[in-house]
Coordinates of C-alpha atoms in Angstrom, one line a residue:
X287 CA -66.7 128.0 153.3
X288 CA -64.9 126.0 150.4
X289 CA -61.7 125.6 149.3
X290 CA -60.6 128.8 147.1
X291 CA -59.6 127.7 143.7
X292 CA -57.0 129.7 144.0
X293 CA -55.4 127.6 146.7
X294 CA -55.8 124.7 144.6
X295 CA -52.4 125.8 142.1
X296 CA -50.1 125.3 145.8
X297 CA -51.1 121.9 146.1
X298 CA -47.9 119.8 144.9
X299 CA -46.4 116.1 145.3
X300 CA -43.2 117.6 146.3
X301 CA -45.3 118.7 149.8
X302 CA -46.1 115.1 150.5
X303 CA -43.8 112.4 151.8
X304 CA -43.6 110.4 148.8
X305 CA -40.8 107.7 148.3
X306 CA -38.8 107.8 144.8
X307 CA -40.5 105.9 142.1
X308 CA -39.7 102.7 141.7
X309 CA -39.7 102.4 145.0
X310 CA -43.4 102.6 145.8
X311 CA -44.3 99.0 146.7
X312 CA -48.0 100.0 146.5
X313 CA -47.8 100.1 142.5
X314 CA -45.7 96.5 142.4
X315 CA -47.5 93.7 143.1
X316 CA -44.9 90.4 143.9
X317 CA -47.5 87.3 142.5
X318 CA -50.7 87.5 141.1
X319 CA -52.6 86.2 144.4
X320 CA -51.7 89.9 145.4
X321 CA -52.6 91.7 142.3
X322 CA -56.0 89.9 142.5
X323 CA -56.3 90.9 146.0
X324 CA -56.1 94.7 144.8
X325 CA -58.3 94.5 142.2
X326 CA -60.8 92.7 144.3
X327 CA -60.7 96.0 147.1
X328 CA -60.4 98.6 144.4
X329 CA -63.2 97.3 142.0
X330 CA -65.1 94.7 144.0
X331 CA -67.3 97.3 146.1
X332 CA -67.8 99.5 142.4
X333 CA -68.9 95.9 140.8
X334 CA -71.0 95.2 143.8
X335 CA -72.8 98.8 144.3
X336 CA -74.1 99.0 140.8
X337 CA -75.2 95.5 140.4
X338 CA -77.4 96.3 144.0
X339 CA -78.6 99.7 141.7
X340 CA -79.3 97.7 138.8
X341 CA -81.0 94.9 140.6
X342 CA -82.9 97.3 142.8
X343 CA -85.2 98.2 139.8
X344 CA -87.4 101.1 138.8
X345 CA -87.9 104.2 141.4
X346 CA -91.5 103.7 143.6
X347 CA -91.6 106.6 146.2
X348 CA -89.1 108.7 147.9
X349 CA -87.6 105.7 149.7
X350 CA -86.8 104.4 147.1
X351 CA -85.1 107.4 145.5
X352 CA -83.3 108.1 148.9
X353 CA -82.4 104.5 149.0
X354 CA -80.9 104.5 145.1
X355 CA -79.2 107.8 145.9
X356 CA -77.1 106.5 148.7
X357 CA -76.2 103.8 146.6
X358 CA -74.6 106.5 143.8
X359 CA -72.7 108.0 146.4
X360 CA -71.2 104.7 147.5
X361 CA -70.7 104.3 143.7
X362 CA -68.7 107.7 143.0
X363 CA -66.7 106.9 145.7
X364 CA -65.6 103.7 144.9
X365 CA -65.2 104.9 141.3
X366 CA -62.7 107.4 142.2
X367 CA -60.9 105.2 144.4
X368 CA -60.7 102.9 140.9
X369 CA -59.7 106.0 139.6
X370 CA -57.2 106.9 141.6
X371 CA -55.6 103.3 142.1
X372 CA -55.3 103.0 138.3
X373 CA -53.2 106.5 137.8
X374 CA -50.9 105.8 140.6
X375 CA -50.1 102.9 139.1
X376 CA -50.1 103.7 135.9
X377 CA -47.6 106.1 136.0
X378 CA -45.7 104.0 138.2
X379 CA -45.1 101.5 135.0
X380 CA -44.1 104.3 132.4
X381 CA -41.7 105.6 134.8
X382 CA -39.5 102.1 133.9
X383 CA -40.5 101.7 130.8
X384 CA -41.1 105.2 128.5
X385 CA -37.9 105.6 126.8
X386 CA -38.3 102.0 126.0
X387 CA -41.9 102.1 124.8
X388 CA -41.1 105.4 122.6
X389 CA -38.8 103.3 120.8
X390 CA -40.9 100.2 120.8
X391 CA -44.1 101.3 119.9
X392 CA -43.3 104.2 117.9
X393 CA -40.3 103.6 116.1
X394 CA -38.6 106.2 114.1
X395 CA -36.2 106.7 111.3
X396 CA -32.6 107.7 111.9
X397 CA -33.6 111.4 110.9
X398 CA -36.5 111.2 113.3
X399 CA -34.4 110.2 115.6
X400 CA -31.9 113.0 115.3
X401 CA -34.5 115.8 115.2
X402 CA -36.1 114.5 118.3
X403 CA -32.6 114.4 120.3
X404 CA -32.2 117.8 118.7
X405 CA -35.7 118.7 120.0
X406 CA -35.2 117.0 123.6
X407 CA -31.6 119.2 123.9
X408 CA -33.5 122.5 123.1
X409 CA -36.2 122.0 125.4
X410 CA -34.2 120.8 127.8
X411 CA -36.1 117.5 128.0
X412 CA -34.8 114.6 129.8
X413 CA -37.0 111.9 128.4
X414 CA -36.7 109.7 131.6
X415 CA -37.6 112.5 134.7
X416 CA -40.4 111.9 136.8
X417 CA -41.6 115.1 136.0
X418 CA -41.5 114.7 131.9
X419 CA -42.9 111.4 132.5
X420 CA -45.9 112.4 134.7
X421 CA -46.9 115.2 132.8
X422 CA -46.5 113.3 129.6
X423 CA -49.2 110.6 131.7
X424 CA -51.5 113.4 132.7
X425 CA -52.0 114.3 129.0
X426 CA -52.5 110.7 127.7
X427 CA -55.3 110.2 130.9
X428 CA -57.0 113.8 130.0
X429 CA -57.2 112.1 126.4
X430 CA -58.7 109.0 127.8
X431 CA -60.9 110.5 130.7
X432 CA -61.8 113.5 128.6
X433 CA -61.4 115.6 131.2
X434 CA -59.0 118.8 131.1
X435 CA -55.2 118.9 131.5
X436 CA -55.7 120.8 134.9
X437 CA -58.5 118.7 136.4
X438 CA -56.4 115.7 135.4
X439 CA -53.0 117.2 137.0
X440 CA -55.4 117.4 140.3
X441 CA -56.7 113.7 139.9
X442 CA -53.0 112.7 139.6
X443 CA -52.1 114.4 142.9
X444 CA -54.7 113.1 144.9
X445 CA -54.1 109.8 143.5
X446 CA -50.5 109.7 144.5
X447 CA -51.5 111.1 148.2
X448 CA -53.8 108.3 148.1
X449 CA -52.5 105.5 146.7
X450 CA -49.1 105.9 148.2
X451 CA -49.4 108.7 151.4
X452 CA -53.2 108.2 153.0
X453 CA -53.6 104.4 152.3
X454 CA -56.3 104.1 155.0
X455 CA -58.3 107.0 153.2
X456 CA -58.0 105.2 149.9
X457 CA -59.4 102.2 151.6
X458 CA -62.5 104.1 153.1
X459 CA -62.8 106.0 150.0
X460 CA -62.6 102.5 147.8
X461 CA -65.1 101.0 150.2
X462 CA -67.5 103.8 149.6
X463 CA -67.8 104.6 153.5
X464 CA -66.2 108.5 152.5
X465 CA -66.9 110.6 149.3
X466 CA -64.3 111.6 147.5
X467 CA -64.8 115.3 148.8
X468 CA -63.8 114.6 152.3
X469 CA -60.8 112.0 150.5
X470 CA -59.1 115.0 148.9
X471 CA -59.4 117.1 151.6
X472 CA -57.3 115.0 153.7
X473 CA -55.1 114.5 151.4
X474 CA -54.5 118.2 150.8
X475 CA -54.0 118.9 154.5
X476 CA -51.4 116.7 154.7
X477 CA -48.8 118.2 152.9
X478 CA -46.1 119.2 155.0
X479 CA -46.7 116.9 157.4
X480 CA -44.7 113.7 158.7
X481 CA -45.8 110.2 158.3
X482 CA -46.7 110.0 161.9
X483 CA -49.1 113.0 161.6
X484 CA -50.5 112.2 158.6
X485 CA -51.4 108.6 160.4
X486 CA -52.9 110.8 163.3
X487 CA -54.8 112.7 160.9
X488 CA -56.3 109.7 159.7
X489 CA -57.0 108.4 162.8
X490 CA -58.9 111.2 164.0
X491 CA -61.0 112.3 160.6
X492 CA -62.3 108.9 158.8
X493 CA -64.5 108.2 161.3
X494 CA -66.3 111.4 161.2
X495 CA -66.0 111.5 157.6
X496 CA -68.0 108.3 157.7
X497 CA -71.0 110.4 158.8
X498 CA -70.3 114.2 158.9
X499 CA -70.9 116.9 156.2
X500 CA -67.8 117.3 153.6
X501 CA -67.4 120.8 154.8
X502 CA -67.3 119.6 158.4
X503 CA -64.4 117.0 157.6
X504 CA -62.5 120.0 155.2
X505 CA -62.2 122.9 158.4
X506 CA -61.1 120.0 160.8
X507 CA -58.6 118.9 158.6
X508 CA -57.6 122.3 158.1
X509 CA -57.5 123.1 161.8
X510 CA -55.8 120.0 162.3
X511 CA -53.1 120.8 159.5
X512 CA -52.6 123.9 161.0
X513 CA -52.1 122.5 164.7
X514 CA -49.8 119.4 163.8
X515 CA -47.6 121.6 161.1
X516 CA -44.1 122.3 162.3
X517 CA -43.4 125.7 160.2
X518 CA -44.6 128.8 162.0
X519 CA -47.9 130.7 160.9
X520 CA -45.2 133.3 159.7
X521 CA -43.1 131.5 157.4
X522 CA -46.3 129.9 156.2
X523 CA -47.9 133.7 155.5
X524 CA -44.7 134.7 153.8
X525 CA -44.7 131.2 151.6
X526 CA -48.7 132.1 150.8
X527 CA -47.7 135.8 149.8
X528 CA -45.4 134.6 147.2
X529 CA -48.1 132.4 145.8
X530 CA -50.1 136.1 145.1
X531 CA -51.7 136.0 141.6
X532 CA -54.2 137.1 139.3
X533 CA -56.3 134.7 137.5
X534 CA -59.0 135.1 134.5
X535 CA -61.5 132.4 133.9
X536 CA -64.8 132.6 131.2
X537 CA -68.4 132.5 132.3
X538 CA -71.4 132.3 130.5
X539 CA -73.4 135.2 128.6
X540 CA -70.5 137.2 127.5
X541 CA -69.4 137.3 131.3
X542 CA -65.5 136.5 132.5
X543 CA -63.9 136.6 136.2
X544 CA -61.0 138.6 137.3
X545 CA -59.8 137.1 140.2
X546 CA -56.7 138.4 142.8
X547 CA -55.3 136.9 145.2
X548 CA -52.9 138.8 147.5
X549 CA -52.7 139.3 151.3
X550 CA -55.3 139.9 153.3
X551 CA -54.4 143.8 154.2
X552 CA -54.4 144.7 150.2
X553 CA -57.5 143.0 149.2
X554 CA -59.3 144.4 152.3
X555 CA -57.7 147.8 151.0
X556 CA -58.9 147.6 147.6
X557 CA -62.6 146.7 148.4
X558 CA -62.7 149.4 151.2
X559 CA -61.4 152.1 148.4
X560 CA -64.0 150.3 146.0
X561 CA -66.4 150.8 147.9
X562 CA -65.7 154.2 148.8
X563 CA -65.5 155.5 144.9
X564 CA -69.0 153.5 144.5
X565 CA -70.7 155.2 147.9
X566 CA -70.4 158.7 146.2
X567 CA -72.4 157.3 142.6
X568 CA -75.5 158.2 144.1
X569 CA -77.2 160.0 141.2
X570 CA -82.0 159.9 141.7
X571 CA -81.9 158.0 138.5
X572 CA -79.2 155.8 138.6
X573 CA -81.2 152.1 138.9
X574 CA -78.1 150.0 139.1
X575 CA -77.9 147.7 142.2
X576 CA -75.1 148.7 145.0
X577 CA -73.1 145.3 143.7
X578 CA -73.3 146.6 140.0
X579 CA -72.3 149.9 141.0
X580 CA -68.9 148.6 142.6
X581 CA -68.2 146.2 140.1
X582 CA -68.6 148.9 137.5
X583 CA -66.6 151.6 139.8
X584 CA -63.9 148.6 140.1
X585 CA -63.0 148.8 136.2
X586 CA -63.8 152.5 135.8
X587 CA -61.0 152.6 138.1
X588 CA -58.9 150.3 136.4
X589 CA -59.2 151.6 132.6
X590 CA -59.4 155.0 133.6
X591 CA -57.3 155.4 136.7
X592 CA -59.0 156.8 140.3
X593 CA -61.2 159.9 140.6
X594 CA -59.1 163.2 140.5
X595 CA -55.8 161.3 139.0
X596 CA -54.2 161.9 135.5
X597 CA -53.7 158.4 135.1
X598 CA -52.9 157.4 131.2
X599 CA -56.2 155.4 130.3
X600 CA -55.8 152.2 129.6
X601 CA -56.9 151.2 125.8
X602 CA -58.6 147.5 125.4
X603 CA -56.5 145.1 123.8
X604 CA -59.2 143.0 121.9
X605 CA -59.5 140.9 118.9
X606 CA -62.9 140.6 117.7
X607 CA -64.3 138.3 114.7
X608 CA -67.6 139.8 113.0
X609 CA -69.4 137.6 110.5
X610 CA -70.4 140.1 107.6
X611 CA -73.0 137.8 105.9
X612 CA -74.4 136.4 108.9
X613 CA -74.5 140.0 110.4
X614 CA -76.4 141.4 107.4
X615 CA -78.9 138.2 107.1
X616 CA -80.0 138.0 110.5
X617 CA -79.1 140.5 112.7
X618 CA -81.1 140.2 116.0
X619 CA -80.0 136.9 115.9
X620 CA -76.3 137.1 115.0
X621 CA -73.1 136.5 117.2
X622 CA -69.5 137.6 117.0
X623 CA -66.1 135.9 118.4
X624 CA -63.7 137.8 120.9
X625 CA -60.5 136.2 120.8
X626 CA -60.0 134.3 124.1
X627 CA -63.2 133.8 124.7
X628 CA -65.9 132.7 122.2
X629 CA -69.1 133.6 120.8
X630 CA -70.3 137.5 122.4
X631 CA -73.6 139.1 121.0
X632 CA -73.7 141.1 118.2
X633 CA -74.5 144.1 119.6
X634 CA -72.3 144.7 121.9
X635 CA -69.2 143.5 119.4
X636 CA -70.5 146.7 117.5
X637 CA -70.0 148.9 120.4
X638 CA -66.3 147.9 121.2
X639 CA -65.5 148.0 117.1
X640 CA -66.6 151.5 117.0
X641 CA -63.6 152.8 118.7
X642 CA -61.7 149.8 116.7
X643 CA -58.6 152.0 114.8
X644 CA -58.2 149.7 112.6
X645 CA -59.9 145.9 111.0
X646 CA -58.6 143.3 109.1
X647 CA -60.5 141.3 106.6
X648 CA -61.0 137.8 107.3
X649 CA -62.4 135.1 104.4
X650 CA -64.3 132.5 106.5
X651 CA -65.6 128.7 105.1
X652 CA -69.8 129.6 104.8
X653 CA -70.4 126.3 105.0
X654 CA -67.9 125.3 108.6
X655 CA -67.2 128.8 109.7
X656 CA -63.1 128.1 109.8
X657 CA -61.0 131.1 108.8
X658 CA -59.4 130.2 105.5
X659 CA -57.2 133.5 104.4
X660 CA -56.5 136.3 105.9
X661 CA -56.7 140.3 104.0
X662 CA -52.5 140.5 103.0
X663 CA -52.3 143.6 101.5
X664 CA -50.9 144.9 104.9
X665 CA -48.5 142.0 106.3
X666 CA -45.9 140.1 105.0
X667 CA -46.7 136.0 104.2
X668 CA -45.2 135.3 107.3
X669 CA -47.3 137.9 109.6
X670 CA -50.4 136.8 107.4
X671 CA -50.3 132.9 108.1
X672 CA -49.6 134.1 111.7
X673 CA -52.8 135.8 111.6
X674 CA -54.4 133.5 109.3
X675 CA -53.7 130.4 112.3
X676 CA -54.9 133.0 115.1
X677 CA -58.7 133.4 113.5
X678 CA -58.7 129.7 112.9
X679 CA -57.7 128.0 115.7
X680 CA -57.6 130.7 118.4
X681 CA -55.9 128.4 120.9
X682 CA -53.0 125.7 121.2
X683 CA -54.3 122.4 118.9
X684 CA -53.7 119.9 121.4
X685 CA -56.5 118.0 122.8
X686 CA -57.8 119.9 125.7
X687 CA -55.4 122.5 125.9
X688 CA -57.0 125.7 126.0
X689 CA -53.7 128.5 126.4
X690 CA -54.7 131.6 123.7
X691 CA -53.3 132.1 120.4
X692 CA -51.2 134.7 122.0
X693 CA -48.9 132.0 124.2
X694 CA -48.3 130.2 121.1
X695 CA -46.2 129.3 118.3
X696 CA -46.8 128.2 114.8
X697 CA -45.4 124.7 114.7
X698 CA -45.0 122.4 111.1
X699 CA -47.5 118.8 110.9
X700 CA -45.1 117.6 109.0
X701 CA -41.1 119.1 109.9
X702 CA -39.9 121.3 108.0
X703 CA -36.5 119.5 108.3
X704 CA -38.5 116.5 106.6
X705 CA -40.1 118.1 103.5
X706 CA -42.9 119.7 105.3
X707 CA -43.7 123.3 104.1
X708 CA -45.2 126.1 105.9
X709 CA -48.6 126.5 104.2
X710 CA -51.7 126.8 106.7
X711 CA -52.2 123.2 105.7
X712 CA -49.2 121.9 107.5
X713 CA -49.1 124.3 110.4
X714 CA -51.3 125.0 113.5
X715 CA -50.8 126.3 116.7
X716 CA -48.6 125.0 119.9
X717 CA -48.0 126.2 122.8
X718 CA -44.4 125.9 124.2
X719 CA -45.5 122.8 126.4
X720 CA -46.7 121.0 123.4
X721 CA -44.2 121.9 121.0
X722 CA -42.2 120.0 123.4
X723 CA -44.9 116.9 123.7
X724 CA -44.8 116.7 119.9
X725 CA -41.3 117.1 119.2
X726 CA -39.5 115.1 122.0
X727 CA -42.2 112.9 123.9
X728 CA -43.5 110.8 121.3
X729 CA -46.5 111.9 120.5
X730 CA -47.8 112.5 116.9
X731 CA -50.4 114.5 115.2
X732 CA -51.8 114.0 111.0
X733 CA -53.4 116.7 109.2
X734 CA -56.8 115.0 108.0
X735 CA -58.3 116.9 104.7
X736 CA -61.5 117.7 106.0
X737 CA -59.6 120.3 108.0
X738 CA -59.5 118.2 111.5
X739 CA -56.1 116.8 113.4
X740 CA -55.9 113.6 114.7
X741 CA -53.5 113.2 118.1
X742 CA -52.4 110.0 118.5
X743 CA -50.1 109.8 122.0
X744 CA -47.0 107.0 123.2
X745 CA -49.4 104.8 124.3
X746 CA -51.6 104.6 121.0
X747 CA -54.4 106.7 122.2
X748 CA -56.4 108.5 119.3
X749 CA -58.1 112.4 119.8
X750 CA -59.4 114.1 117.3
X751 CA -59.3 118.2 117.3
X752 CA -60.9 120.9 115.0
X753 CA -60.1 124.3 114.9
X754 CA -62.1 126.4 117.0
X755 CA -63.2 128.9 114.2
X756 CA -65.1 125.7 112.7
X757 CA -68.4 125.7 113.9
X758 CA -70.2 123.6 111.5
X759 CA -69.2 120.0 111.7
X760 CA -72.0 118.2 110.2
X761 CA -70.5 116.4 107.4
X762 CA -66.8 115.8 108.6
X763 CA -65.7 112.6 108.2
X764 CA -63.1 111.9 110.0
X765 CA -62.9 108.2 109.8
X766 CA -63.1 108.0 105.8
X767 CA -60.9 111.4 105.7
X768 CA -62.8 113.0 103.1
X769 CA -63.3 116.9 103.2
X770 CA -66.7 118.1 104.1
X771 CA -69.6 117.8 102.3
X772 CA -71.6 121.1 101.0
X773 CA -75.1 120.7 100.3
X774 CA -75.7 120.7 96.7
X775 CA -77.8 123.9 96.5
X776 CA -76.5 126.2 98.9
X777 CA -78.2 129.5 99.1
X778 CA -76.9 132.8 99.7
X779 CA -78.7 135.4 101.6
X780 CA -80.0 138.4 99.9
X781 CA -78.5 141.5 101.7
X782 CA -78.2 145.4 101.7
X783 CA -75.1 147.1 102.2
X784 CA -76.5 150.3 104.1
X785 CA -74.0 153.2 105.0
X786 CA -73.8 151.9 108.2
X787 CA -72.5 148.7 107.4
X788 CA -70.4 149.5 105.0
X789 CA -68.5 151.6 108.0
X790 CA -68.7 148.4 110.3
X791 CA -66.8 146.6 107.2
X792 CA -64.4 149.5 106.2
X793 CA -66.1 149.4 102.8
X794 CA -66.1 152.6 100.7
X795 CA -69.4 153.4 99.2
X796 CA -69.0 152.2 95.9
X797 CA -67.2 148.7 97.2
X798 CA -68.8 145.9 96.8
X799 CA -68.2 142.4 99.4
X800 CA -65.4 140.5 97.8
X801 CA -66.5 137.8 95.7
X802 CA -65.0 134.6 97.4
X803 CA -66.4 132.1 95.0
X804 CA -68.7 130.5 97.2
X805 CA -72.2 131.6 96.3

């Protein structure tokens, strides 16, 4: 049994018994003996393990293998012990210092300055909480570790439990006796428990976790969590049951997740009634599997309402992109772009714009594949550059921040307030989180002509993001900022508009594709 990632969004610092900051003697070191020290536990065994990899030379039989693959696990561990060490500290230091290093570092103009105390009243912002500061460090680390804002908010967590909570842990783990598994697991059990317990725990789990299986060391801390937790199994149900969600992540092949979490009775409900509706699809030539009957009973049910109700249907609420020359040069091989998602065959695009009531013309860059104008003869300027930003960058433009075009807002490169003017040059996409990054944390962004934006956050970090309609990246230059580079003879297929597709494009049969200047 693993941990459902749905249990994952309760973890929080505010479970753990963590001291104010600035008051974490962990993350301040008194002389430099003691700082040495540190970096001696925290990188020494790292340093050590891969020169005894390096030095152990090429592979010769499965001992050898067995032997070098011990030696990487001793490595991850003590690389996320350095990982973890570093983050707890690190935001330990910009909590005394951000306001400072905003004005330091990136110093502004007196108007600057004025918009972004304007910005920091409307958002609410107070530039020196630990939470604007933490989530401010979380971005900047996800910029340096490349990693996701998410998976970075969960590094941060379990760094502060370690670092500052489970010191012994953080020791094992640095010392590459645990693996980092069995590490977060103990620190995740320990919220909402007292120092004293959380030193039990310890006492009783790292020296199995020395030895044992992860999953071994994750159901005896949970057991043990469970035990040593003063709140009653009650009160903890009725705190889970107001955690009850529903969550949507993207697979591969055109395949997403629906995911629900709710008490045990309603779930258990729902799958027996699921599972009912699919028991009486038993037609001699239906070849689906039993698991692909329920799934599809499951969203018959939910689009269409149960068997024998007159529940309203539910109508798709989908945005679909369909390349028209790429379509007509190469079908079979051909792929459309459903908002939220990304790239979806062909075919079945086709089959969900068939009941499409309307479609709206979109001119796209041959050569990159980014949206450049939108058709406006139906919207107003405004409405049009709002579409215009949704087929070209689909999702909030800062770095790794994946929230749909839907859950944001256009937001000026350049303020308006300072000259800037709302053409789709100087405007892209934010979500309300990073509206609030840009405007009132310190963190800037410059429109580069080939088309990409360069991030650059407090701390001087640089990340580089292109829309997501561009799929063609070739010949940015990003470096020299120069636009991209077509080739000097580009060639055009040679298509034929059949009835068929002039339907698919809304084209009446003696309209011809509009000429966009590129062939």
């Amino acid at each position: 049994m693993s941990i459902p990632a749905y249990l994952e969004d309760r973890d929080g610092e505010h479970r753990l018994p963590l001291r104010p900051p600035g008051t974490r003697e962990e993350s301040h070191r008194t002389s430099s003996e003691e700082a040495e020290r540190e970096h001696q536990t925290f990188l020494g065994t790292l340093k050590q393990t891969a020169l005894e990899l390096f030095d152990a030379g090429p592979i010769n039989g499965p001992t050898d293998a067995l032997e070098a693959l011990k030696k990487i696990q001793r490595l991850q561990s003590s690389t996320e012990a350095a990982i973890a060490y570093i983050m707890a500290d690190g935001v330990e230091h910009v909590n005394e210092s951000f306001n400072d290093l905003i004005s330091t570092e990136h110093p502004h103009s007196a108007d600057e300055e004025t918009e972004a105390a304007k910005s920091a009243a409307c958002y609410g912002v107070d530039r020196g909480s630990e939470q604007i500061i933490n989530s401010n460090f979380i971005a900047e680390s996800s910029v340096a570790l490349r990693e996701s804002n998410r998976k970075v908010s969960k590094r941060m967590f379990h760094a502060k439990g370690l670092r500052h909570v489970c010191k012994n842990t953080l020791a094992a783990l640095a010392a590459g006796e645990i693996t980092a598994k069995a590490a977060h697991d103990i620190v995740k059990f320990c919220q909402d428990l007292s120092p004293e317990q959380i030193s039990l725990m310890e006492q009783i789990l790292l020296p199995m976790a020395k030895t044992a299986p992860d999953e071994a060391i994750y159901q005896r801390a949970r057991r043990l969590h469970d035990r040593l937790n003063p709140d009653s199994a009650e009160n903890r149900q009725r705190n889970a049951l107001a955690a009850r969600n529903v969550r949507m992540w993207n697979d591969e092949d055109g395949m997403a997740t629906l995911q629900l979490h709710h008490s045990a009775d309603v779930i258990h409900s729902i799958n027996n009634s699921i599972k009912h509706v699919a028991s009486q699809i038993n037609g001699p030539k239906d070849s689906r599997t039993q698991a692909q009957v329920e799934a599809d009973a499951f969203a018959d049910v939910y689009l269409n309402g149960w068997p024998g109700t007159e529940a309203m249907p539910l109508k798709p609420r989908l945005s679909i992109t369909i390349p028209a020359l790429e379509m007509l040069a190469n079908p079979s091989r051909s792929l459309a772009e459903l908002e939220g998602y990304g790239p979806i065959p062909l075919g079945v695009a086709l089959k969900i714009a068939a009941d499409a009531p309307s479609f709206q013309r979109v001119l796209t860059d041959p050569w990159t594949g980014a949206a450049i104008d939108v058709e406006p003869k139906r919207y107003r300027p405004s409405q049009g550059l709002r579409d215009l930003l949704r087929h070209r960058d689909q999702h909030c433009g800062f770095p790794g921040c994946r929230r749909p075009a839907d859950r944001s807002e256009i937001d000026h490169i350049e303020a308006y307030g300072q000259g800037g003017h709302t053409t789709r040059q100087n405007t892209h996409l934010l979500c309300k989180q990073h509206q609030m990054f840009k405007h009132a944390l310190g963190w800037k962004v410059l429109a580069c002509p080939d088309g990409s934006k360069t991030w650059i956050s407090p701390h001087g970090l640089r990340s580089i993001t292109i829309p997501e309609s561009v799929s063609n990246v070739e010949n940015f230059d990003h470096l020299n900022d120069h636009c991209p580079q077509r080739p000097e003879e580009a060639t055009t297929p040679v298509v034929r508009l059949t009835p068929e597709t002039r339907r698919v494009l809304s084209l009446d049969q003696d309209e011809d594709l509009p000429d966009t200047g590129t062939g």
